[in-house]
Short mmCIF file of C-alpha atoms and ligand atoms in Angstrom, two decimals:
data_model
loop_
_atom_site.label_atom_id
_atom_site.label_comp_id
_atom_site.label_asym_id
_atom_site.label_seq_id
_atom_site.Cartn_x
_atom_site.Cartn_y
_atom_site.Cartn_z
CA MET A 157 255.57 97.21 -182.77
CA LEU A 158 258.18 99.84 -183.10
CA GLU A 159 257.17 99.25 -187.03
CA GLY A 160 258.17 102.55 -189.34
CA GLN A 161 261.34 103.14 -187.42
CA VAL A 162 264.69 103.19 -188.12
CA ALA A 163 267.22 101.80 -185.24
CA VAL A 164 271.34 102.73 -185.20
CA VAL A 165 273.54 100.52 -183.02
CA THR A 166 276.77 101.35 -182.86
CA GLY A 167 278.79 98.06 -182.43
CA ALA A 168 275.98 95.77 -182.90
CA SER A 169 278.55 93.26 -185.06
CA ARG A 170 279.17 90.94 -181.52
CA GLY A 171 277.60 90.61 -177.73
CA ILE A 172 275.59 92.85 -176.77
CA GLY A 173 275.30 95.15 -179.74
CA ALA A 174 274.10 92.37 -182.14
CA ALA A 175 271.19 91.01 -179.32
CA ILE A 176 270.19 94.68 -179.38
CA ALA A 177 269.82 93.92 -183.22
CA LYS A 178 268.32 91.35 -183.54
CA ARG A 179 265.97 92.33 -180.70
CA LEU A 180 265.30 95.91 -181.76
CA ALA A 181 264.77 94.00 -186.10
CA MET A 182 261.93 91.52 -184.68
CA ASP A 183 260.34 94.19 -182.68
CA GLY A 184 259.72 95.38 -186.33
CA ALA A 185 262.59 98.44 -186.26
CA LEU A 186 265.23 98.81 -189.62
CA VAL A 187 268.24 98.18 -187.60
CA ILE A 188 271.78 100.21 -188.85
CA ILE A 189 274.54 97.27 -187.89
CA ASN A 190 277.23 99.82 -187.05
CA TYR A 191 280.63 97.87 -186.64
CA GLN A 192 284.47 99.05 -186.91
CA GLY A 193 286.73 96.12 -188.28
CA SER A 194 284.29 92.41 -187.54
CA GLN A 195 282.58 93.03 -191.71
CA GLU A 196 282.05 89.49 -191.87
CA ARG A 197 280.04 88.91 -188.03
CA ALA A 198 278.16 92.22 -189.34
CA GLU A 199 277.37 90.64 -192.64
CA GLN A 200 275.73 87.29 -190.53
CA VAL A 201 273.81 90.09 -187.84
CA LYS A 202 272.60 91.59 -191.12
CA LYS A 203 271.83 87.65 -192.60
CA GLU A 204 270.19 86.35 -189.78
CA ILE A 205 267.78 89.03 -189.06
CA GLU A 206 266.83 89.54 -192.53
CA GLU A 207 266.06 85.44 -192.19
CA ASN A 208 264.02 86.19 -189.48
CA GLY A 209 262.23 88.92 -191.79
CA GLY A 210 263.63 91.86 -190.35
CA LYS A 211 265.19 94.70 -191.94
CA ALA A 212 268.54 95.50 -191.94
CA ALA A 213 271.65 97.36 -193.19
CA LEU A 214 275.47 97.70 -192.36
CA TRP A 215 277.20 100.94 -191.29
CA GLN A 216 281.12 100.72 -190.97
CA CYS A 217 282.30 103.71 -188.84
CA ASN A 218 284.35 104.18 -185.95
CA VAL A 219 282.32 106.54 -183.40
CA ALA A 220 285.67 107.85 -181.69
CA ASP A 221 285.60 109.82 -184.83
CA ALA A 222 283.68 112.77 -185.04
CA ALA A 223 283.34 113.90 -188.32
CA ALA A 224 282.30 109.49 -189.31
CA CYS A 225 279.74 109.58 -187.05
CA GLN A 226 278.09 112.59 -188.14
CA GLU A 227 278.92 111.31 -192.37
CA MET A 228 276.51 107.95 -190.47
CA MET A 229 273.49 110.62 -189.33
CA ASP A 230 273.60 111.95 -191.89
CA GLY A 231 273.93 108.96 -194.78
CA VAL A 232 270.96 107.30 -192.14
CA ARG A 233 268.77 109.97 -192.74
CA LYS A 234 269.41 110.49 -196.04
CA GLU A 235 269.01 106.76 -197.06
CA TYR A 236 266.11 105.82 -195.10
CA GLY A 237 264.60 108.60 -193.79
CA ALA A 238 265.50 109.42 -190.09
CA VAL A 239 267.20 108.60 -187.23
CA ASP A 240 264.58 106.92 -184.01
CA ILE A 241 266.65 104.99 -181.97
CA LEU A 242 270.22 105.34 -180.90
CA VAL A 243 271.67 102.52 -179.26
CA ASN A 244 274.74 103.83 -178.37
CA ASN A 245 276.48 100.65 -177.14
CA ALA A 246 280.34 100.30 -179.23
CA GLY A 247 282.50 100.04 -176.20
CA ILE A 248 285.88 97.95 -175.57
CA ASN A 249 287.88 97.94 -172.49
CA ARG A 250 292.29 98.46 -171.72
CA ASP A 251 291.89 97.41 -167.97
CA GLY A 252 295.24 97.53 -166.16
CA LEU A 253 295.60 98.78 -162.10
CA LEU A 254 296.27 101.99 -161.44
CA ILE A 255 300.06 103.02 -161.35
CA ALA A 256 300.75 100.91 -164.52
CA MET A 257 298.06 102.00 -167.05
CA THR A 258 299.54 104.30 -169.58
CA PRO A 259 297.88 106.99 -170.82
CA GLU A 260 297.22 105.61 -174.49
CA ASP A 261 294.95 103.42 -172.07
CA PHE A 262 292.92 105.82 -170.52
CA ASP A 263 292.42 107.79 -174.07
CA GLN A 264 291.62 105.35 -176.17
CA VAL A 265 289.22 104.09 -173.64
CA VAL A 266 287.61 107.31 -173.42
CA ARG A 267 287.16 108.06 -176.66
CA THR A 268 285.61 105.21 -177.69
CA ASN A 269 283.21 104.81 -175.10
CA LEU A 270 282.68 108.07 -173.89
CA TYR A 271 283.55 109.65 -176.91
CA GLY A 272 281.71 107.82 -179.31
CA CYS A 273 278.60 108.18 -177.54
CA PHE A 274 278.62 112.09 -177.70
CA TYR A 275 279.37 112.42 -181.37
CA CYS A 276 276.13 109.56 -182.41
CA THR A 277 274.39 111.16 -179.97
CA LYS A 278 275.22 114.99 -181.30
CA ALA A 279 275.35 114.13 -184.74
CA ALA A 280 271.13 112.11 -184.11
CA ALA A 281 269.70 114.82 -181.68
CA ARG A 282 269.30 117.34 -184.17
CA GLY A 283 267.18 115.29 -186.53
CA MET A 284 264.69 113.86 -183.06
CA ILE A 285 264.48 117.93 -182.01
CA ARG A 286 263.18 119.38 -185.89
CA LYS A 287 260.62 115.00 -185.41
CA ARG A 288 259.64 116.21 -181.94
CA SER A 289 260.99 112.27 -180.86
CA GLY A 290 263.54 110.47 -180.47
CA ARG A 291 264.79 107.05 -178.48
CA ILE A 292 268.27 107.46 -177.29
CA ILE A 293 269.80 104.24 -174.89
CA ASN A 294 273.66 104.55 -173.82
CA ILE A 295 275.36 101.12 -172.76
CA SER A 296 276.80 102.24 -169.50
CA SER A 297 278.31 99.49 -167.11
CA VAL A 298 278.63 98.28 -163.67
CA SER A 299 281.67 99.41 -163.46
CA GLY A 300 280.54 103.57 -163.84
CA VAL A 301 278.70 103.04 -160.99
CA MET A 302 280.48 101.47 -158.82
CA GLY A 303 284.17 101.50 -160.11
CA ASN A 304 286.13 97.90 -160.68
CA ALA A 305 289.60 97.95 -160.09
CA GLY A 306 291.81 97.62 -162.87
CA GLN A 307 289.07 99.88 -164.68
CA ALA A 308 289.68 103.18 -163.63
CA ASN A 309 289.69 104.29 -167.61
CA TYR A 310 287.03 102.11 -168.73
CA ALA A 311 284.93 103.01 -165.29
CA ALA A 312 285.15 106.78 -166.07
CA SER A 313 284.20 106.63 -169.23
CA LYS A 314 281.44 104.82 -167.96
CA ALA A 315 280.40 106.73 -165.20
CA GLY A 316 281.06 110.01 -167.70
CA ILE A 317 278.30 108.36 -170.18
CA ILE A 318 275.68 108.45 -166.92
CA GLY A 319 276.01 111.93 -165.91
CA PHE A 320 276.42 112.48 -169.81
CA THR A 321 273.13 111.25 -169.79
CA LYS A 322 270.88 113.09 -167.69
CA THR A 323 272.21 115.64 -168.94
CA VAL A 324 270.66 114.98 -173.14
CA ALA A 325 267.87 114.08 -170.83
CA ARG A 326 267.69 117.30 -168.99
CA GLU A 327 267.60 119.03 -172.50
CA LEU A 328 265.95 117.00 -174.76
CA ALA A 329 262.78 116.64 -172.36
CA GLY A 330 260.39 118.68 -174.13
CA ARG A 331 261.65 118.26 -176.93
CA GLY A 332 260.17 114.94 -177.03
CA VAL A 333 263.43 112.68 -177.17
CA THR A 334 264.03 110.25 -174.13
CA VAL A 335 268.03 109.46 -173.25
CA ASN A 336 267.84 106.55 -170.76
CA ALA A 337 271.14 104.45 -169.73
CA ILE A 338 272.04 100.68 -169.10
CA ALA A 339 274.24 99.45 -166.85
CA PRO A 340 275.22 95.85 -167.02
CA GLY A 341 276.86 94.21 -164.74
CA PHE A 342 278.92 90.70 -166.11
CA ILE A 343 277.88 89.56 -169.68
CA GLU A 344 278.73 86.44 -171.30
CA THR A 345 280.58 88.65 -174.65
CA ASP A 346 284.05 88.25 -176.13
CA MET A 347 284.55 91.03 -173.31
CA THR A 348 284.07 89.04 -170.53
CA GLU A 349 285.28 85.32 -172.28
CA LYS A 350 288.98 88.04 -172.06
CA LEU A 351 288.93 87.26 -168.09
CA SER A 352 290.43 83.79 -165.90
CA GLU A 353 288.51 81.63 -164.86
CA GLU A 354 289.80 82.76 -161.54
CA VAL A 355 288.37 86.08 -162.34
CA ARG A 356 285.12 84.38 -163.92
CA THR A 357 284.42 82.68 -160.95
CA ALA A 358 285.22 85.76 -158.50
CA ALA A 359 283.37 88.05 -160.43
CA ALA A 360 279.95 85.71 -160.46
CA GLN A 361 280.61 85.53 -156.40
CA GLN A 362 279.79 89.63 -156.23
CA ILE A 363 276.53 88.95 -158.59
CA PRO A 364 273.49 87.96 -156.48
CA GLN A 365 271.67 85.72 -158.62
CA LYS A 366 275.12 84.31 -159.05
CA ARG A 367 276.00 84.10 -162.99
CA PHE A 368 276.69 85.95 -165.45
CA GLY A 369 274.05 87.56 -167.28
CA LYS A 370 273.20 87.11 -171.15
CA PRO A 371 273.40 89.33 -174.16
CA GLU A 372 269.32 88.90 -174.86
CA ASP A 373 268.71 89.99 -171.07
CA ILE A 374 270.50 93.72 -172.25
CA ALA A 375 268.37 93.54 -175.62
CA ALA A 376 265.04 93.52 -173.01
CA ALA A 377 265.87 96.45 -171.80
CA VAL A 378 266.47 98.08 -175.04
CA SER A 379 263.39 97.29 -176.34
CA PHE A 380 261.71 98.40 -173.73
CA LEU A 381 263.22 101.82 -173.11
CA ALA A 382 263.15 101.60 -177.15
CA SER A 383 258.98 101.17 -176.69
CA ALA A 384 256.88 103.73 -176.84
CA GLU A 385 255.63 102.31 -173.51
CA ALA A 386 258.29 103.99 -171.39
CA GLY A 387 257.97 106.99 -172.67
CA TYR A 388 257.61 108.69 -169.18
CA ILE A 389 261.22 107.67 -168.71
CA THR A 390 264.20 109.36 -168.42
CA GLY A 391 267.34 110.60 -167.23
CA GLN A 392 267.08 106.95 -165.61
CA VAL A 393 270.46 105.13 -165.28
CA LEU A 394 268.39 100.66 -165.31
CA GLY A 395 271.02 97.92 -163.46
CA VAL A 396 270.55 94.49 -165.51
CA ASP A 397 272.46 92.99 -163.38
CA GLY A 398 271.40 90.34 -161.22
CA GLY A 399 271.78 92.69 -158.21
CA MET A 400 275.39 93.61 -158.26
CA ALA A 401 274.47 97.11 -157.67
CA MET A 402 271.54 97.97 -155.01
P1 NAP B 1200 282.59 93.18 -177.33
O1 NAP B 1200 281.99 91.43 -177.38
O2 NAP B 1200 284.24 93.46 -177.60
O3 NAP B 1200 281.62 94.04 -178.69
C1 NAP B 1200 282.48 95.22 -179.33
C2 NAP B 1200 281.59 95.92 -179.79
O4 NAP B 1200 281.76 97.17 -179.75
C3 NAP B 1200 281.58 95.42 -181.66
O5 NAP B 1200 281.13 95.22 -181.82
C4 NAP B 1200 282.84 96.09 -182.29
O6 NAP B 1200 282.89 96.39 -183.35
C5 NAP B 1200 282.23 97.67 -181.30
N1 NAP B 1200 283.28 98.92 -181.22
C6 NAP B 1200 284.06 99.15 -180.34
N2 NAP B 1200 285.09 99.83 -180.83
C7 NAP B 1200 284.47 100.50 -182.06
C8 NAP B 1200 284.41 101.34 -182.12
N3 NAP B 1200 285.82 102.18 -182.16
N4 NAP B 1200 283.54 102.16 -183.35
C9 NAP B 1200 282.86 101.38 -183.42
N5 NAP B 1200 282.12 100.07 -183.12
C10 NAP B 1200 283.23 99.85 -182.12
O7 NAP B 1200 281.43 94.24 -176.82
P2 NAP B 1200 279.90 93.98 -175.66
O8 NAP B 1200 280.88 92.76 -174.40
O9 NAP B 1200 279.09 92.80 -176.14
O10 NAP B 1200 279.92 95.15 -175.11
C11 NAP B 1200 278.80 96.17 -175.32
C12 NAP B 1200 279.25 96.76 -174.34
O11 NAP B 1200 278.75 96.94 -173.58
C13 NAP B 1200 280.79 97.55 -174.74
O12 NAP B 1200 279.88 99.25 -174.12
C14 NAP B 1200 280.67 97.64 -173.22
O13 NAP B 1200 281.50 97.84 -171.84
C15 NAP B 1200 279.00 97.41 -172.51
N6 NAP B 1200 279.46 96.58 -171.27
C16 NAP B 1200 279.48 94.85 -171.35
C17 NAP B 1200 279.53 94.54 -169.83
C18 NAP B 1200 280.36 92.39 -170.29
O14 NAP B 1200 280.32 91.86 -168.90
N7 NAP B 1200 279.90 92.07 -171.68
C19 NAP B 1200 278.91 94.90 -169.39
C20 NAP B 1200 278.93 95.58 -168.58
C21 NAP B 1200 279.03 96.81 -170.35
P3 NAP B 1200 283.62 95.45 -183.91
O15 NAP B 1200 284.34 94.01 -183.98
O16 NAP B 1200 283.52 95.60 -185.75
O17 NAP B 1200 284.64 96.42 -184.42
#
């Protein structure tokens, strides 16, 4: 269903991004696996896609670097013809209570999560506007919707992504480009594995379904928003969170 389309997934070497890359490749897209440091894991994702008959390529770049993002999108367009689907998934957390949060912790998280989303979207949008078609899917978080103690930096970056998504959706709606956000709840990845058992148990209690989600749950939502069937959906924030934010 995505045959002939090129998708760039940022932060696709691990976790949710890796699941999204595999799913979009299974749907027929040629997937560009962006990563920052985990080269071996990115290569493993590519290998798995190819073993399943899909198409993938690797692109190392730090999404917090504007010039590198521009270079990545220009390079993908040059080598593969277009960027039809962009999934802004790369993200980090540096959790801590506000009182103890350093400006560096705040800056690093906002730079990667929010600026990274801005840099990649801006660099990809021009080609989509020219083509009068495109899909931009930004990975926000339940923290950006509800707030979460210990995540002032992360929640600010993820709430910023929601405002950014709605604004860009309005700007590009007349150009055939849809822009949506997904707000995952707690998903089983390296990011949540770092949490103590106590925090994980308490977190699960806040979820109506009483369990964490899987990266594939997010990938399924991305697959739908990237599809032709989702052409009349734009500017939305889709919660994939076991009912946590409702
Ligand atoms: P993860 O397992 O920690 O993986 C993070 C990914 O982002 C890795 O592939 C990493 O690449 C990449 N990355 C980090 N900084 C980067 C940078 N500057 N440039 C390029 N890539 C970078 O995280 P995850 O749990 O899969 O989370 C993926 C997204 O979902 C994030 O935006 C996160 O905020 C969001 N999210 C996660 C949860 C959850 O419960 N897990 C909940 C809500 C939202 P390298 O390893 O190659 O550096």
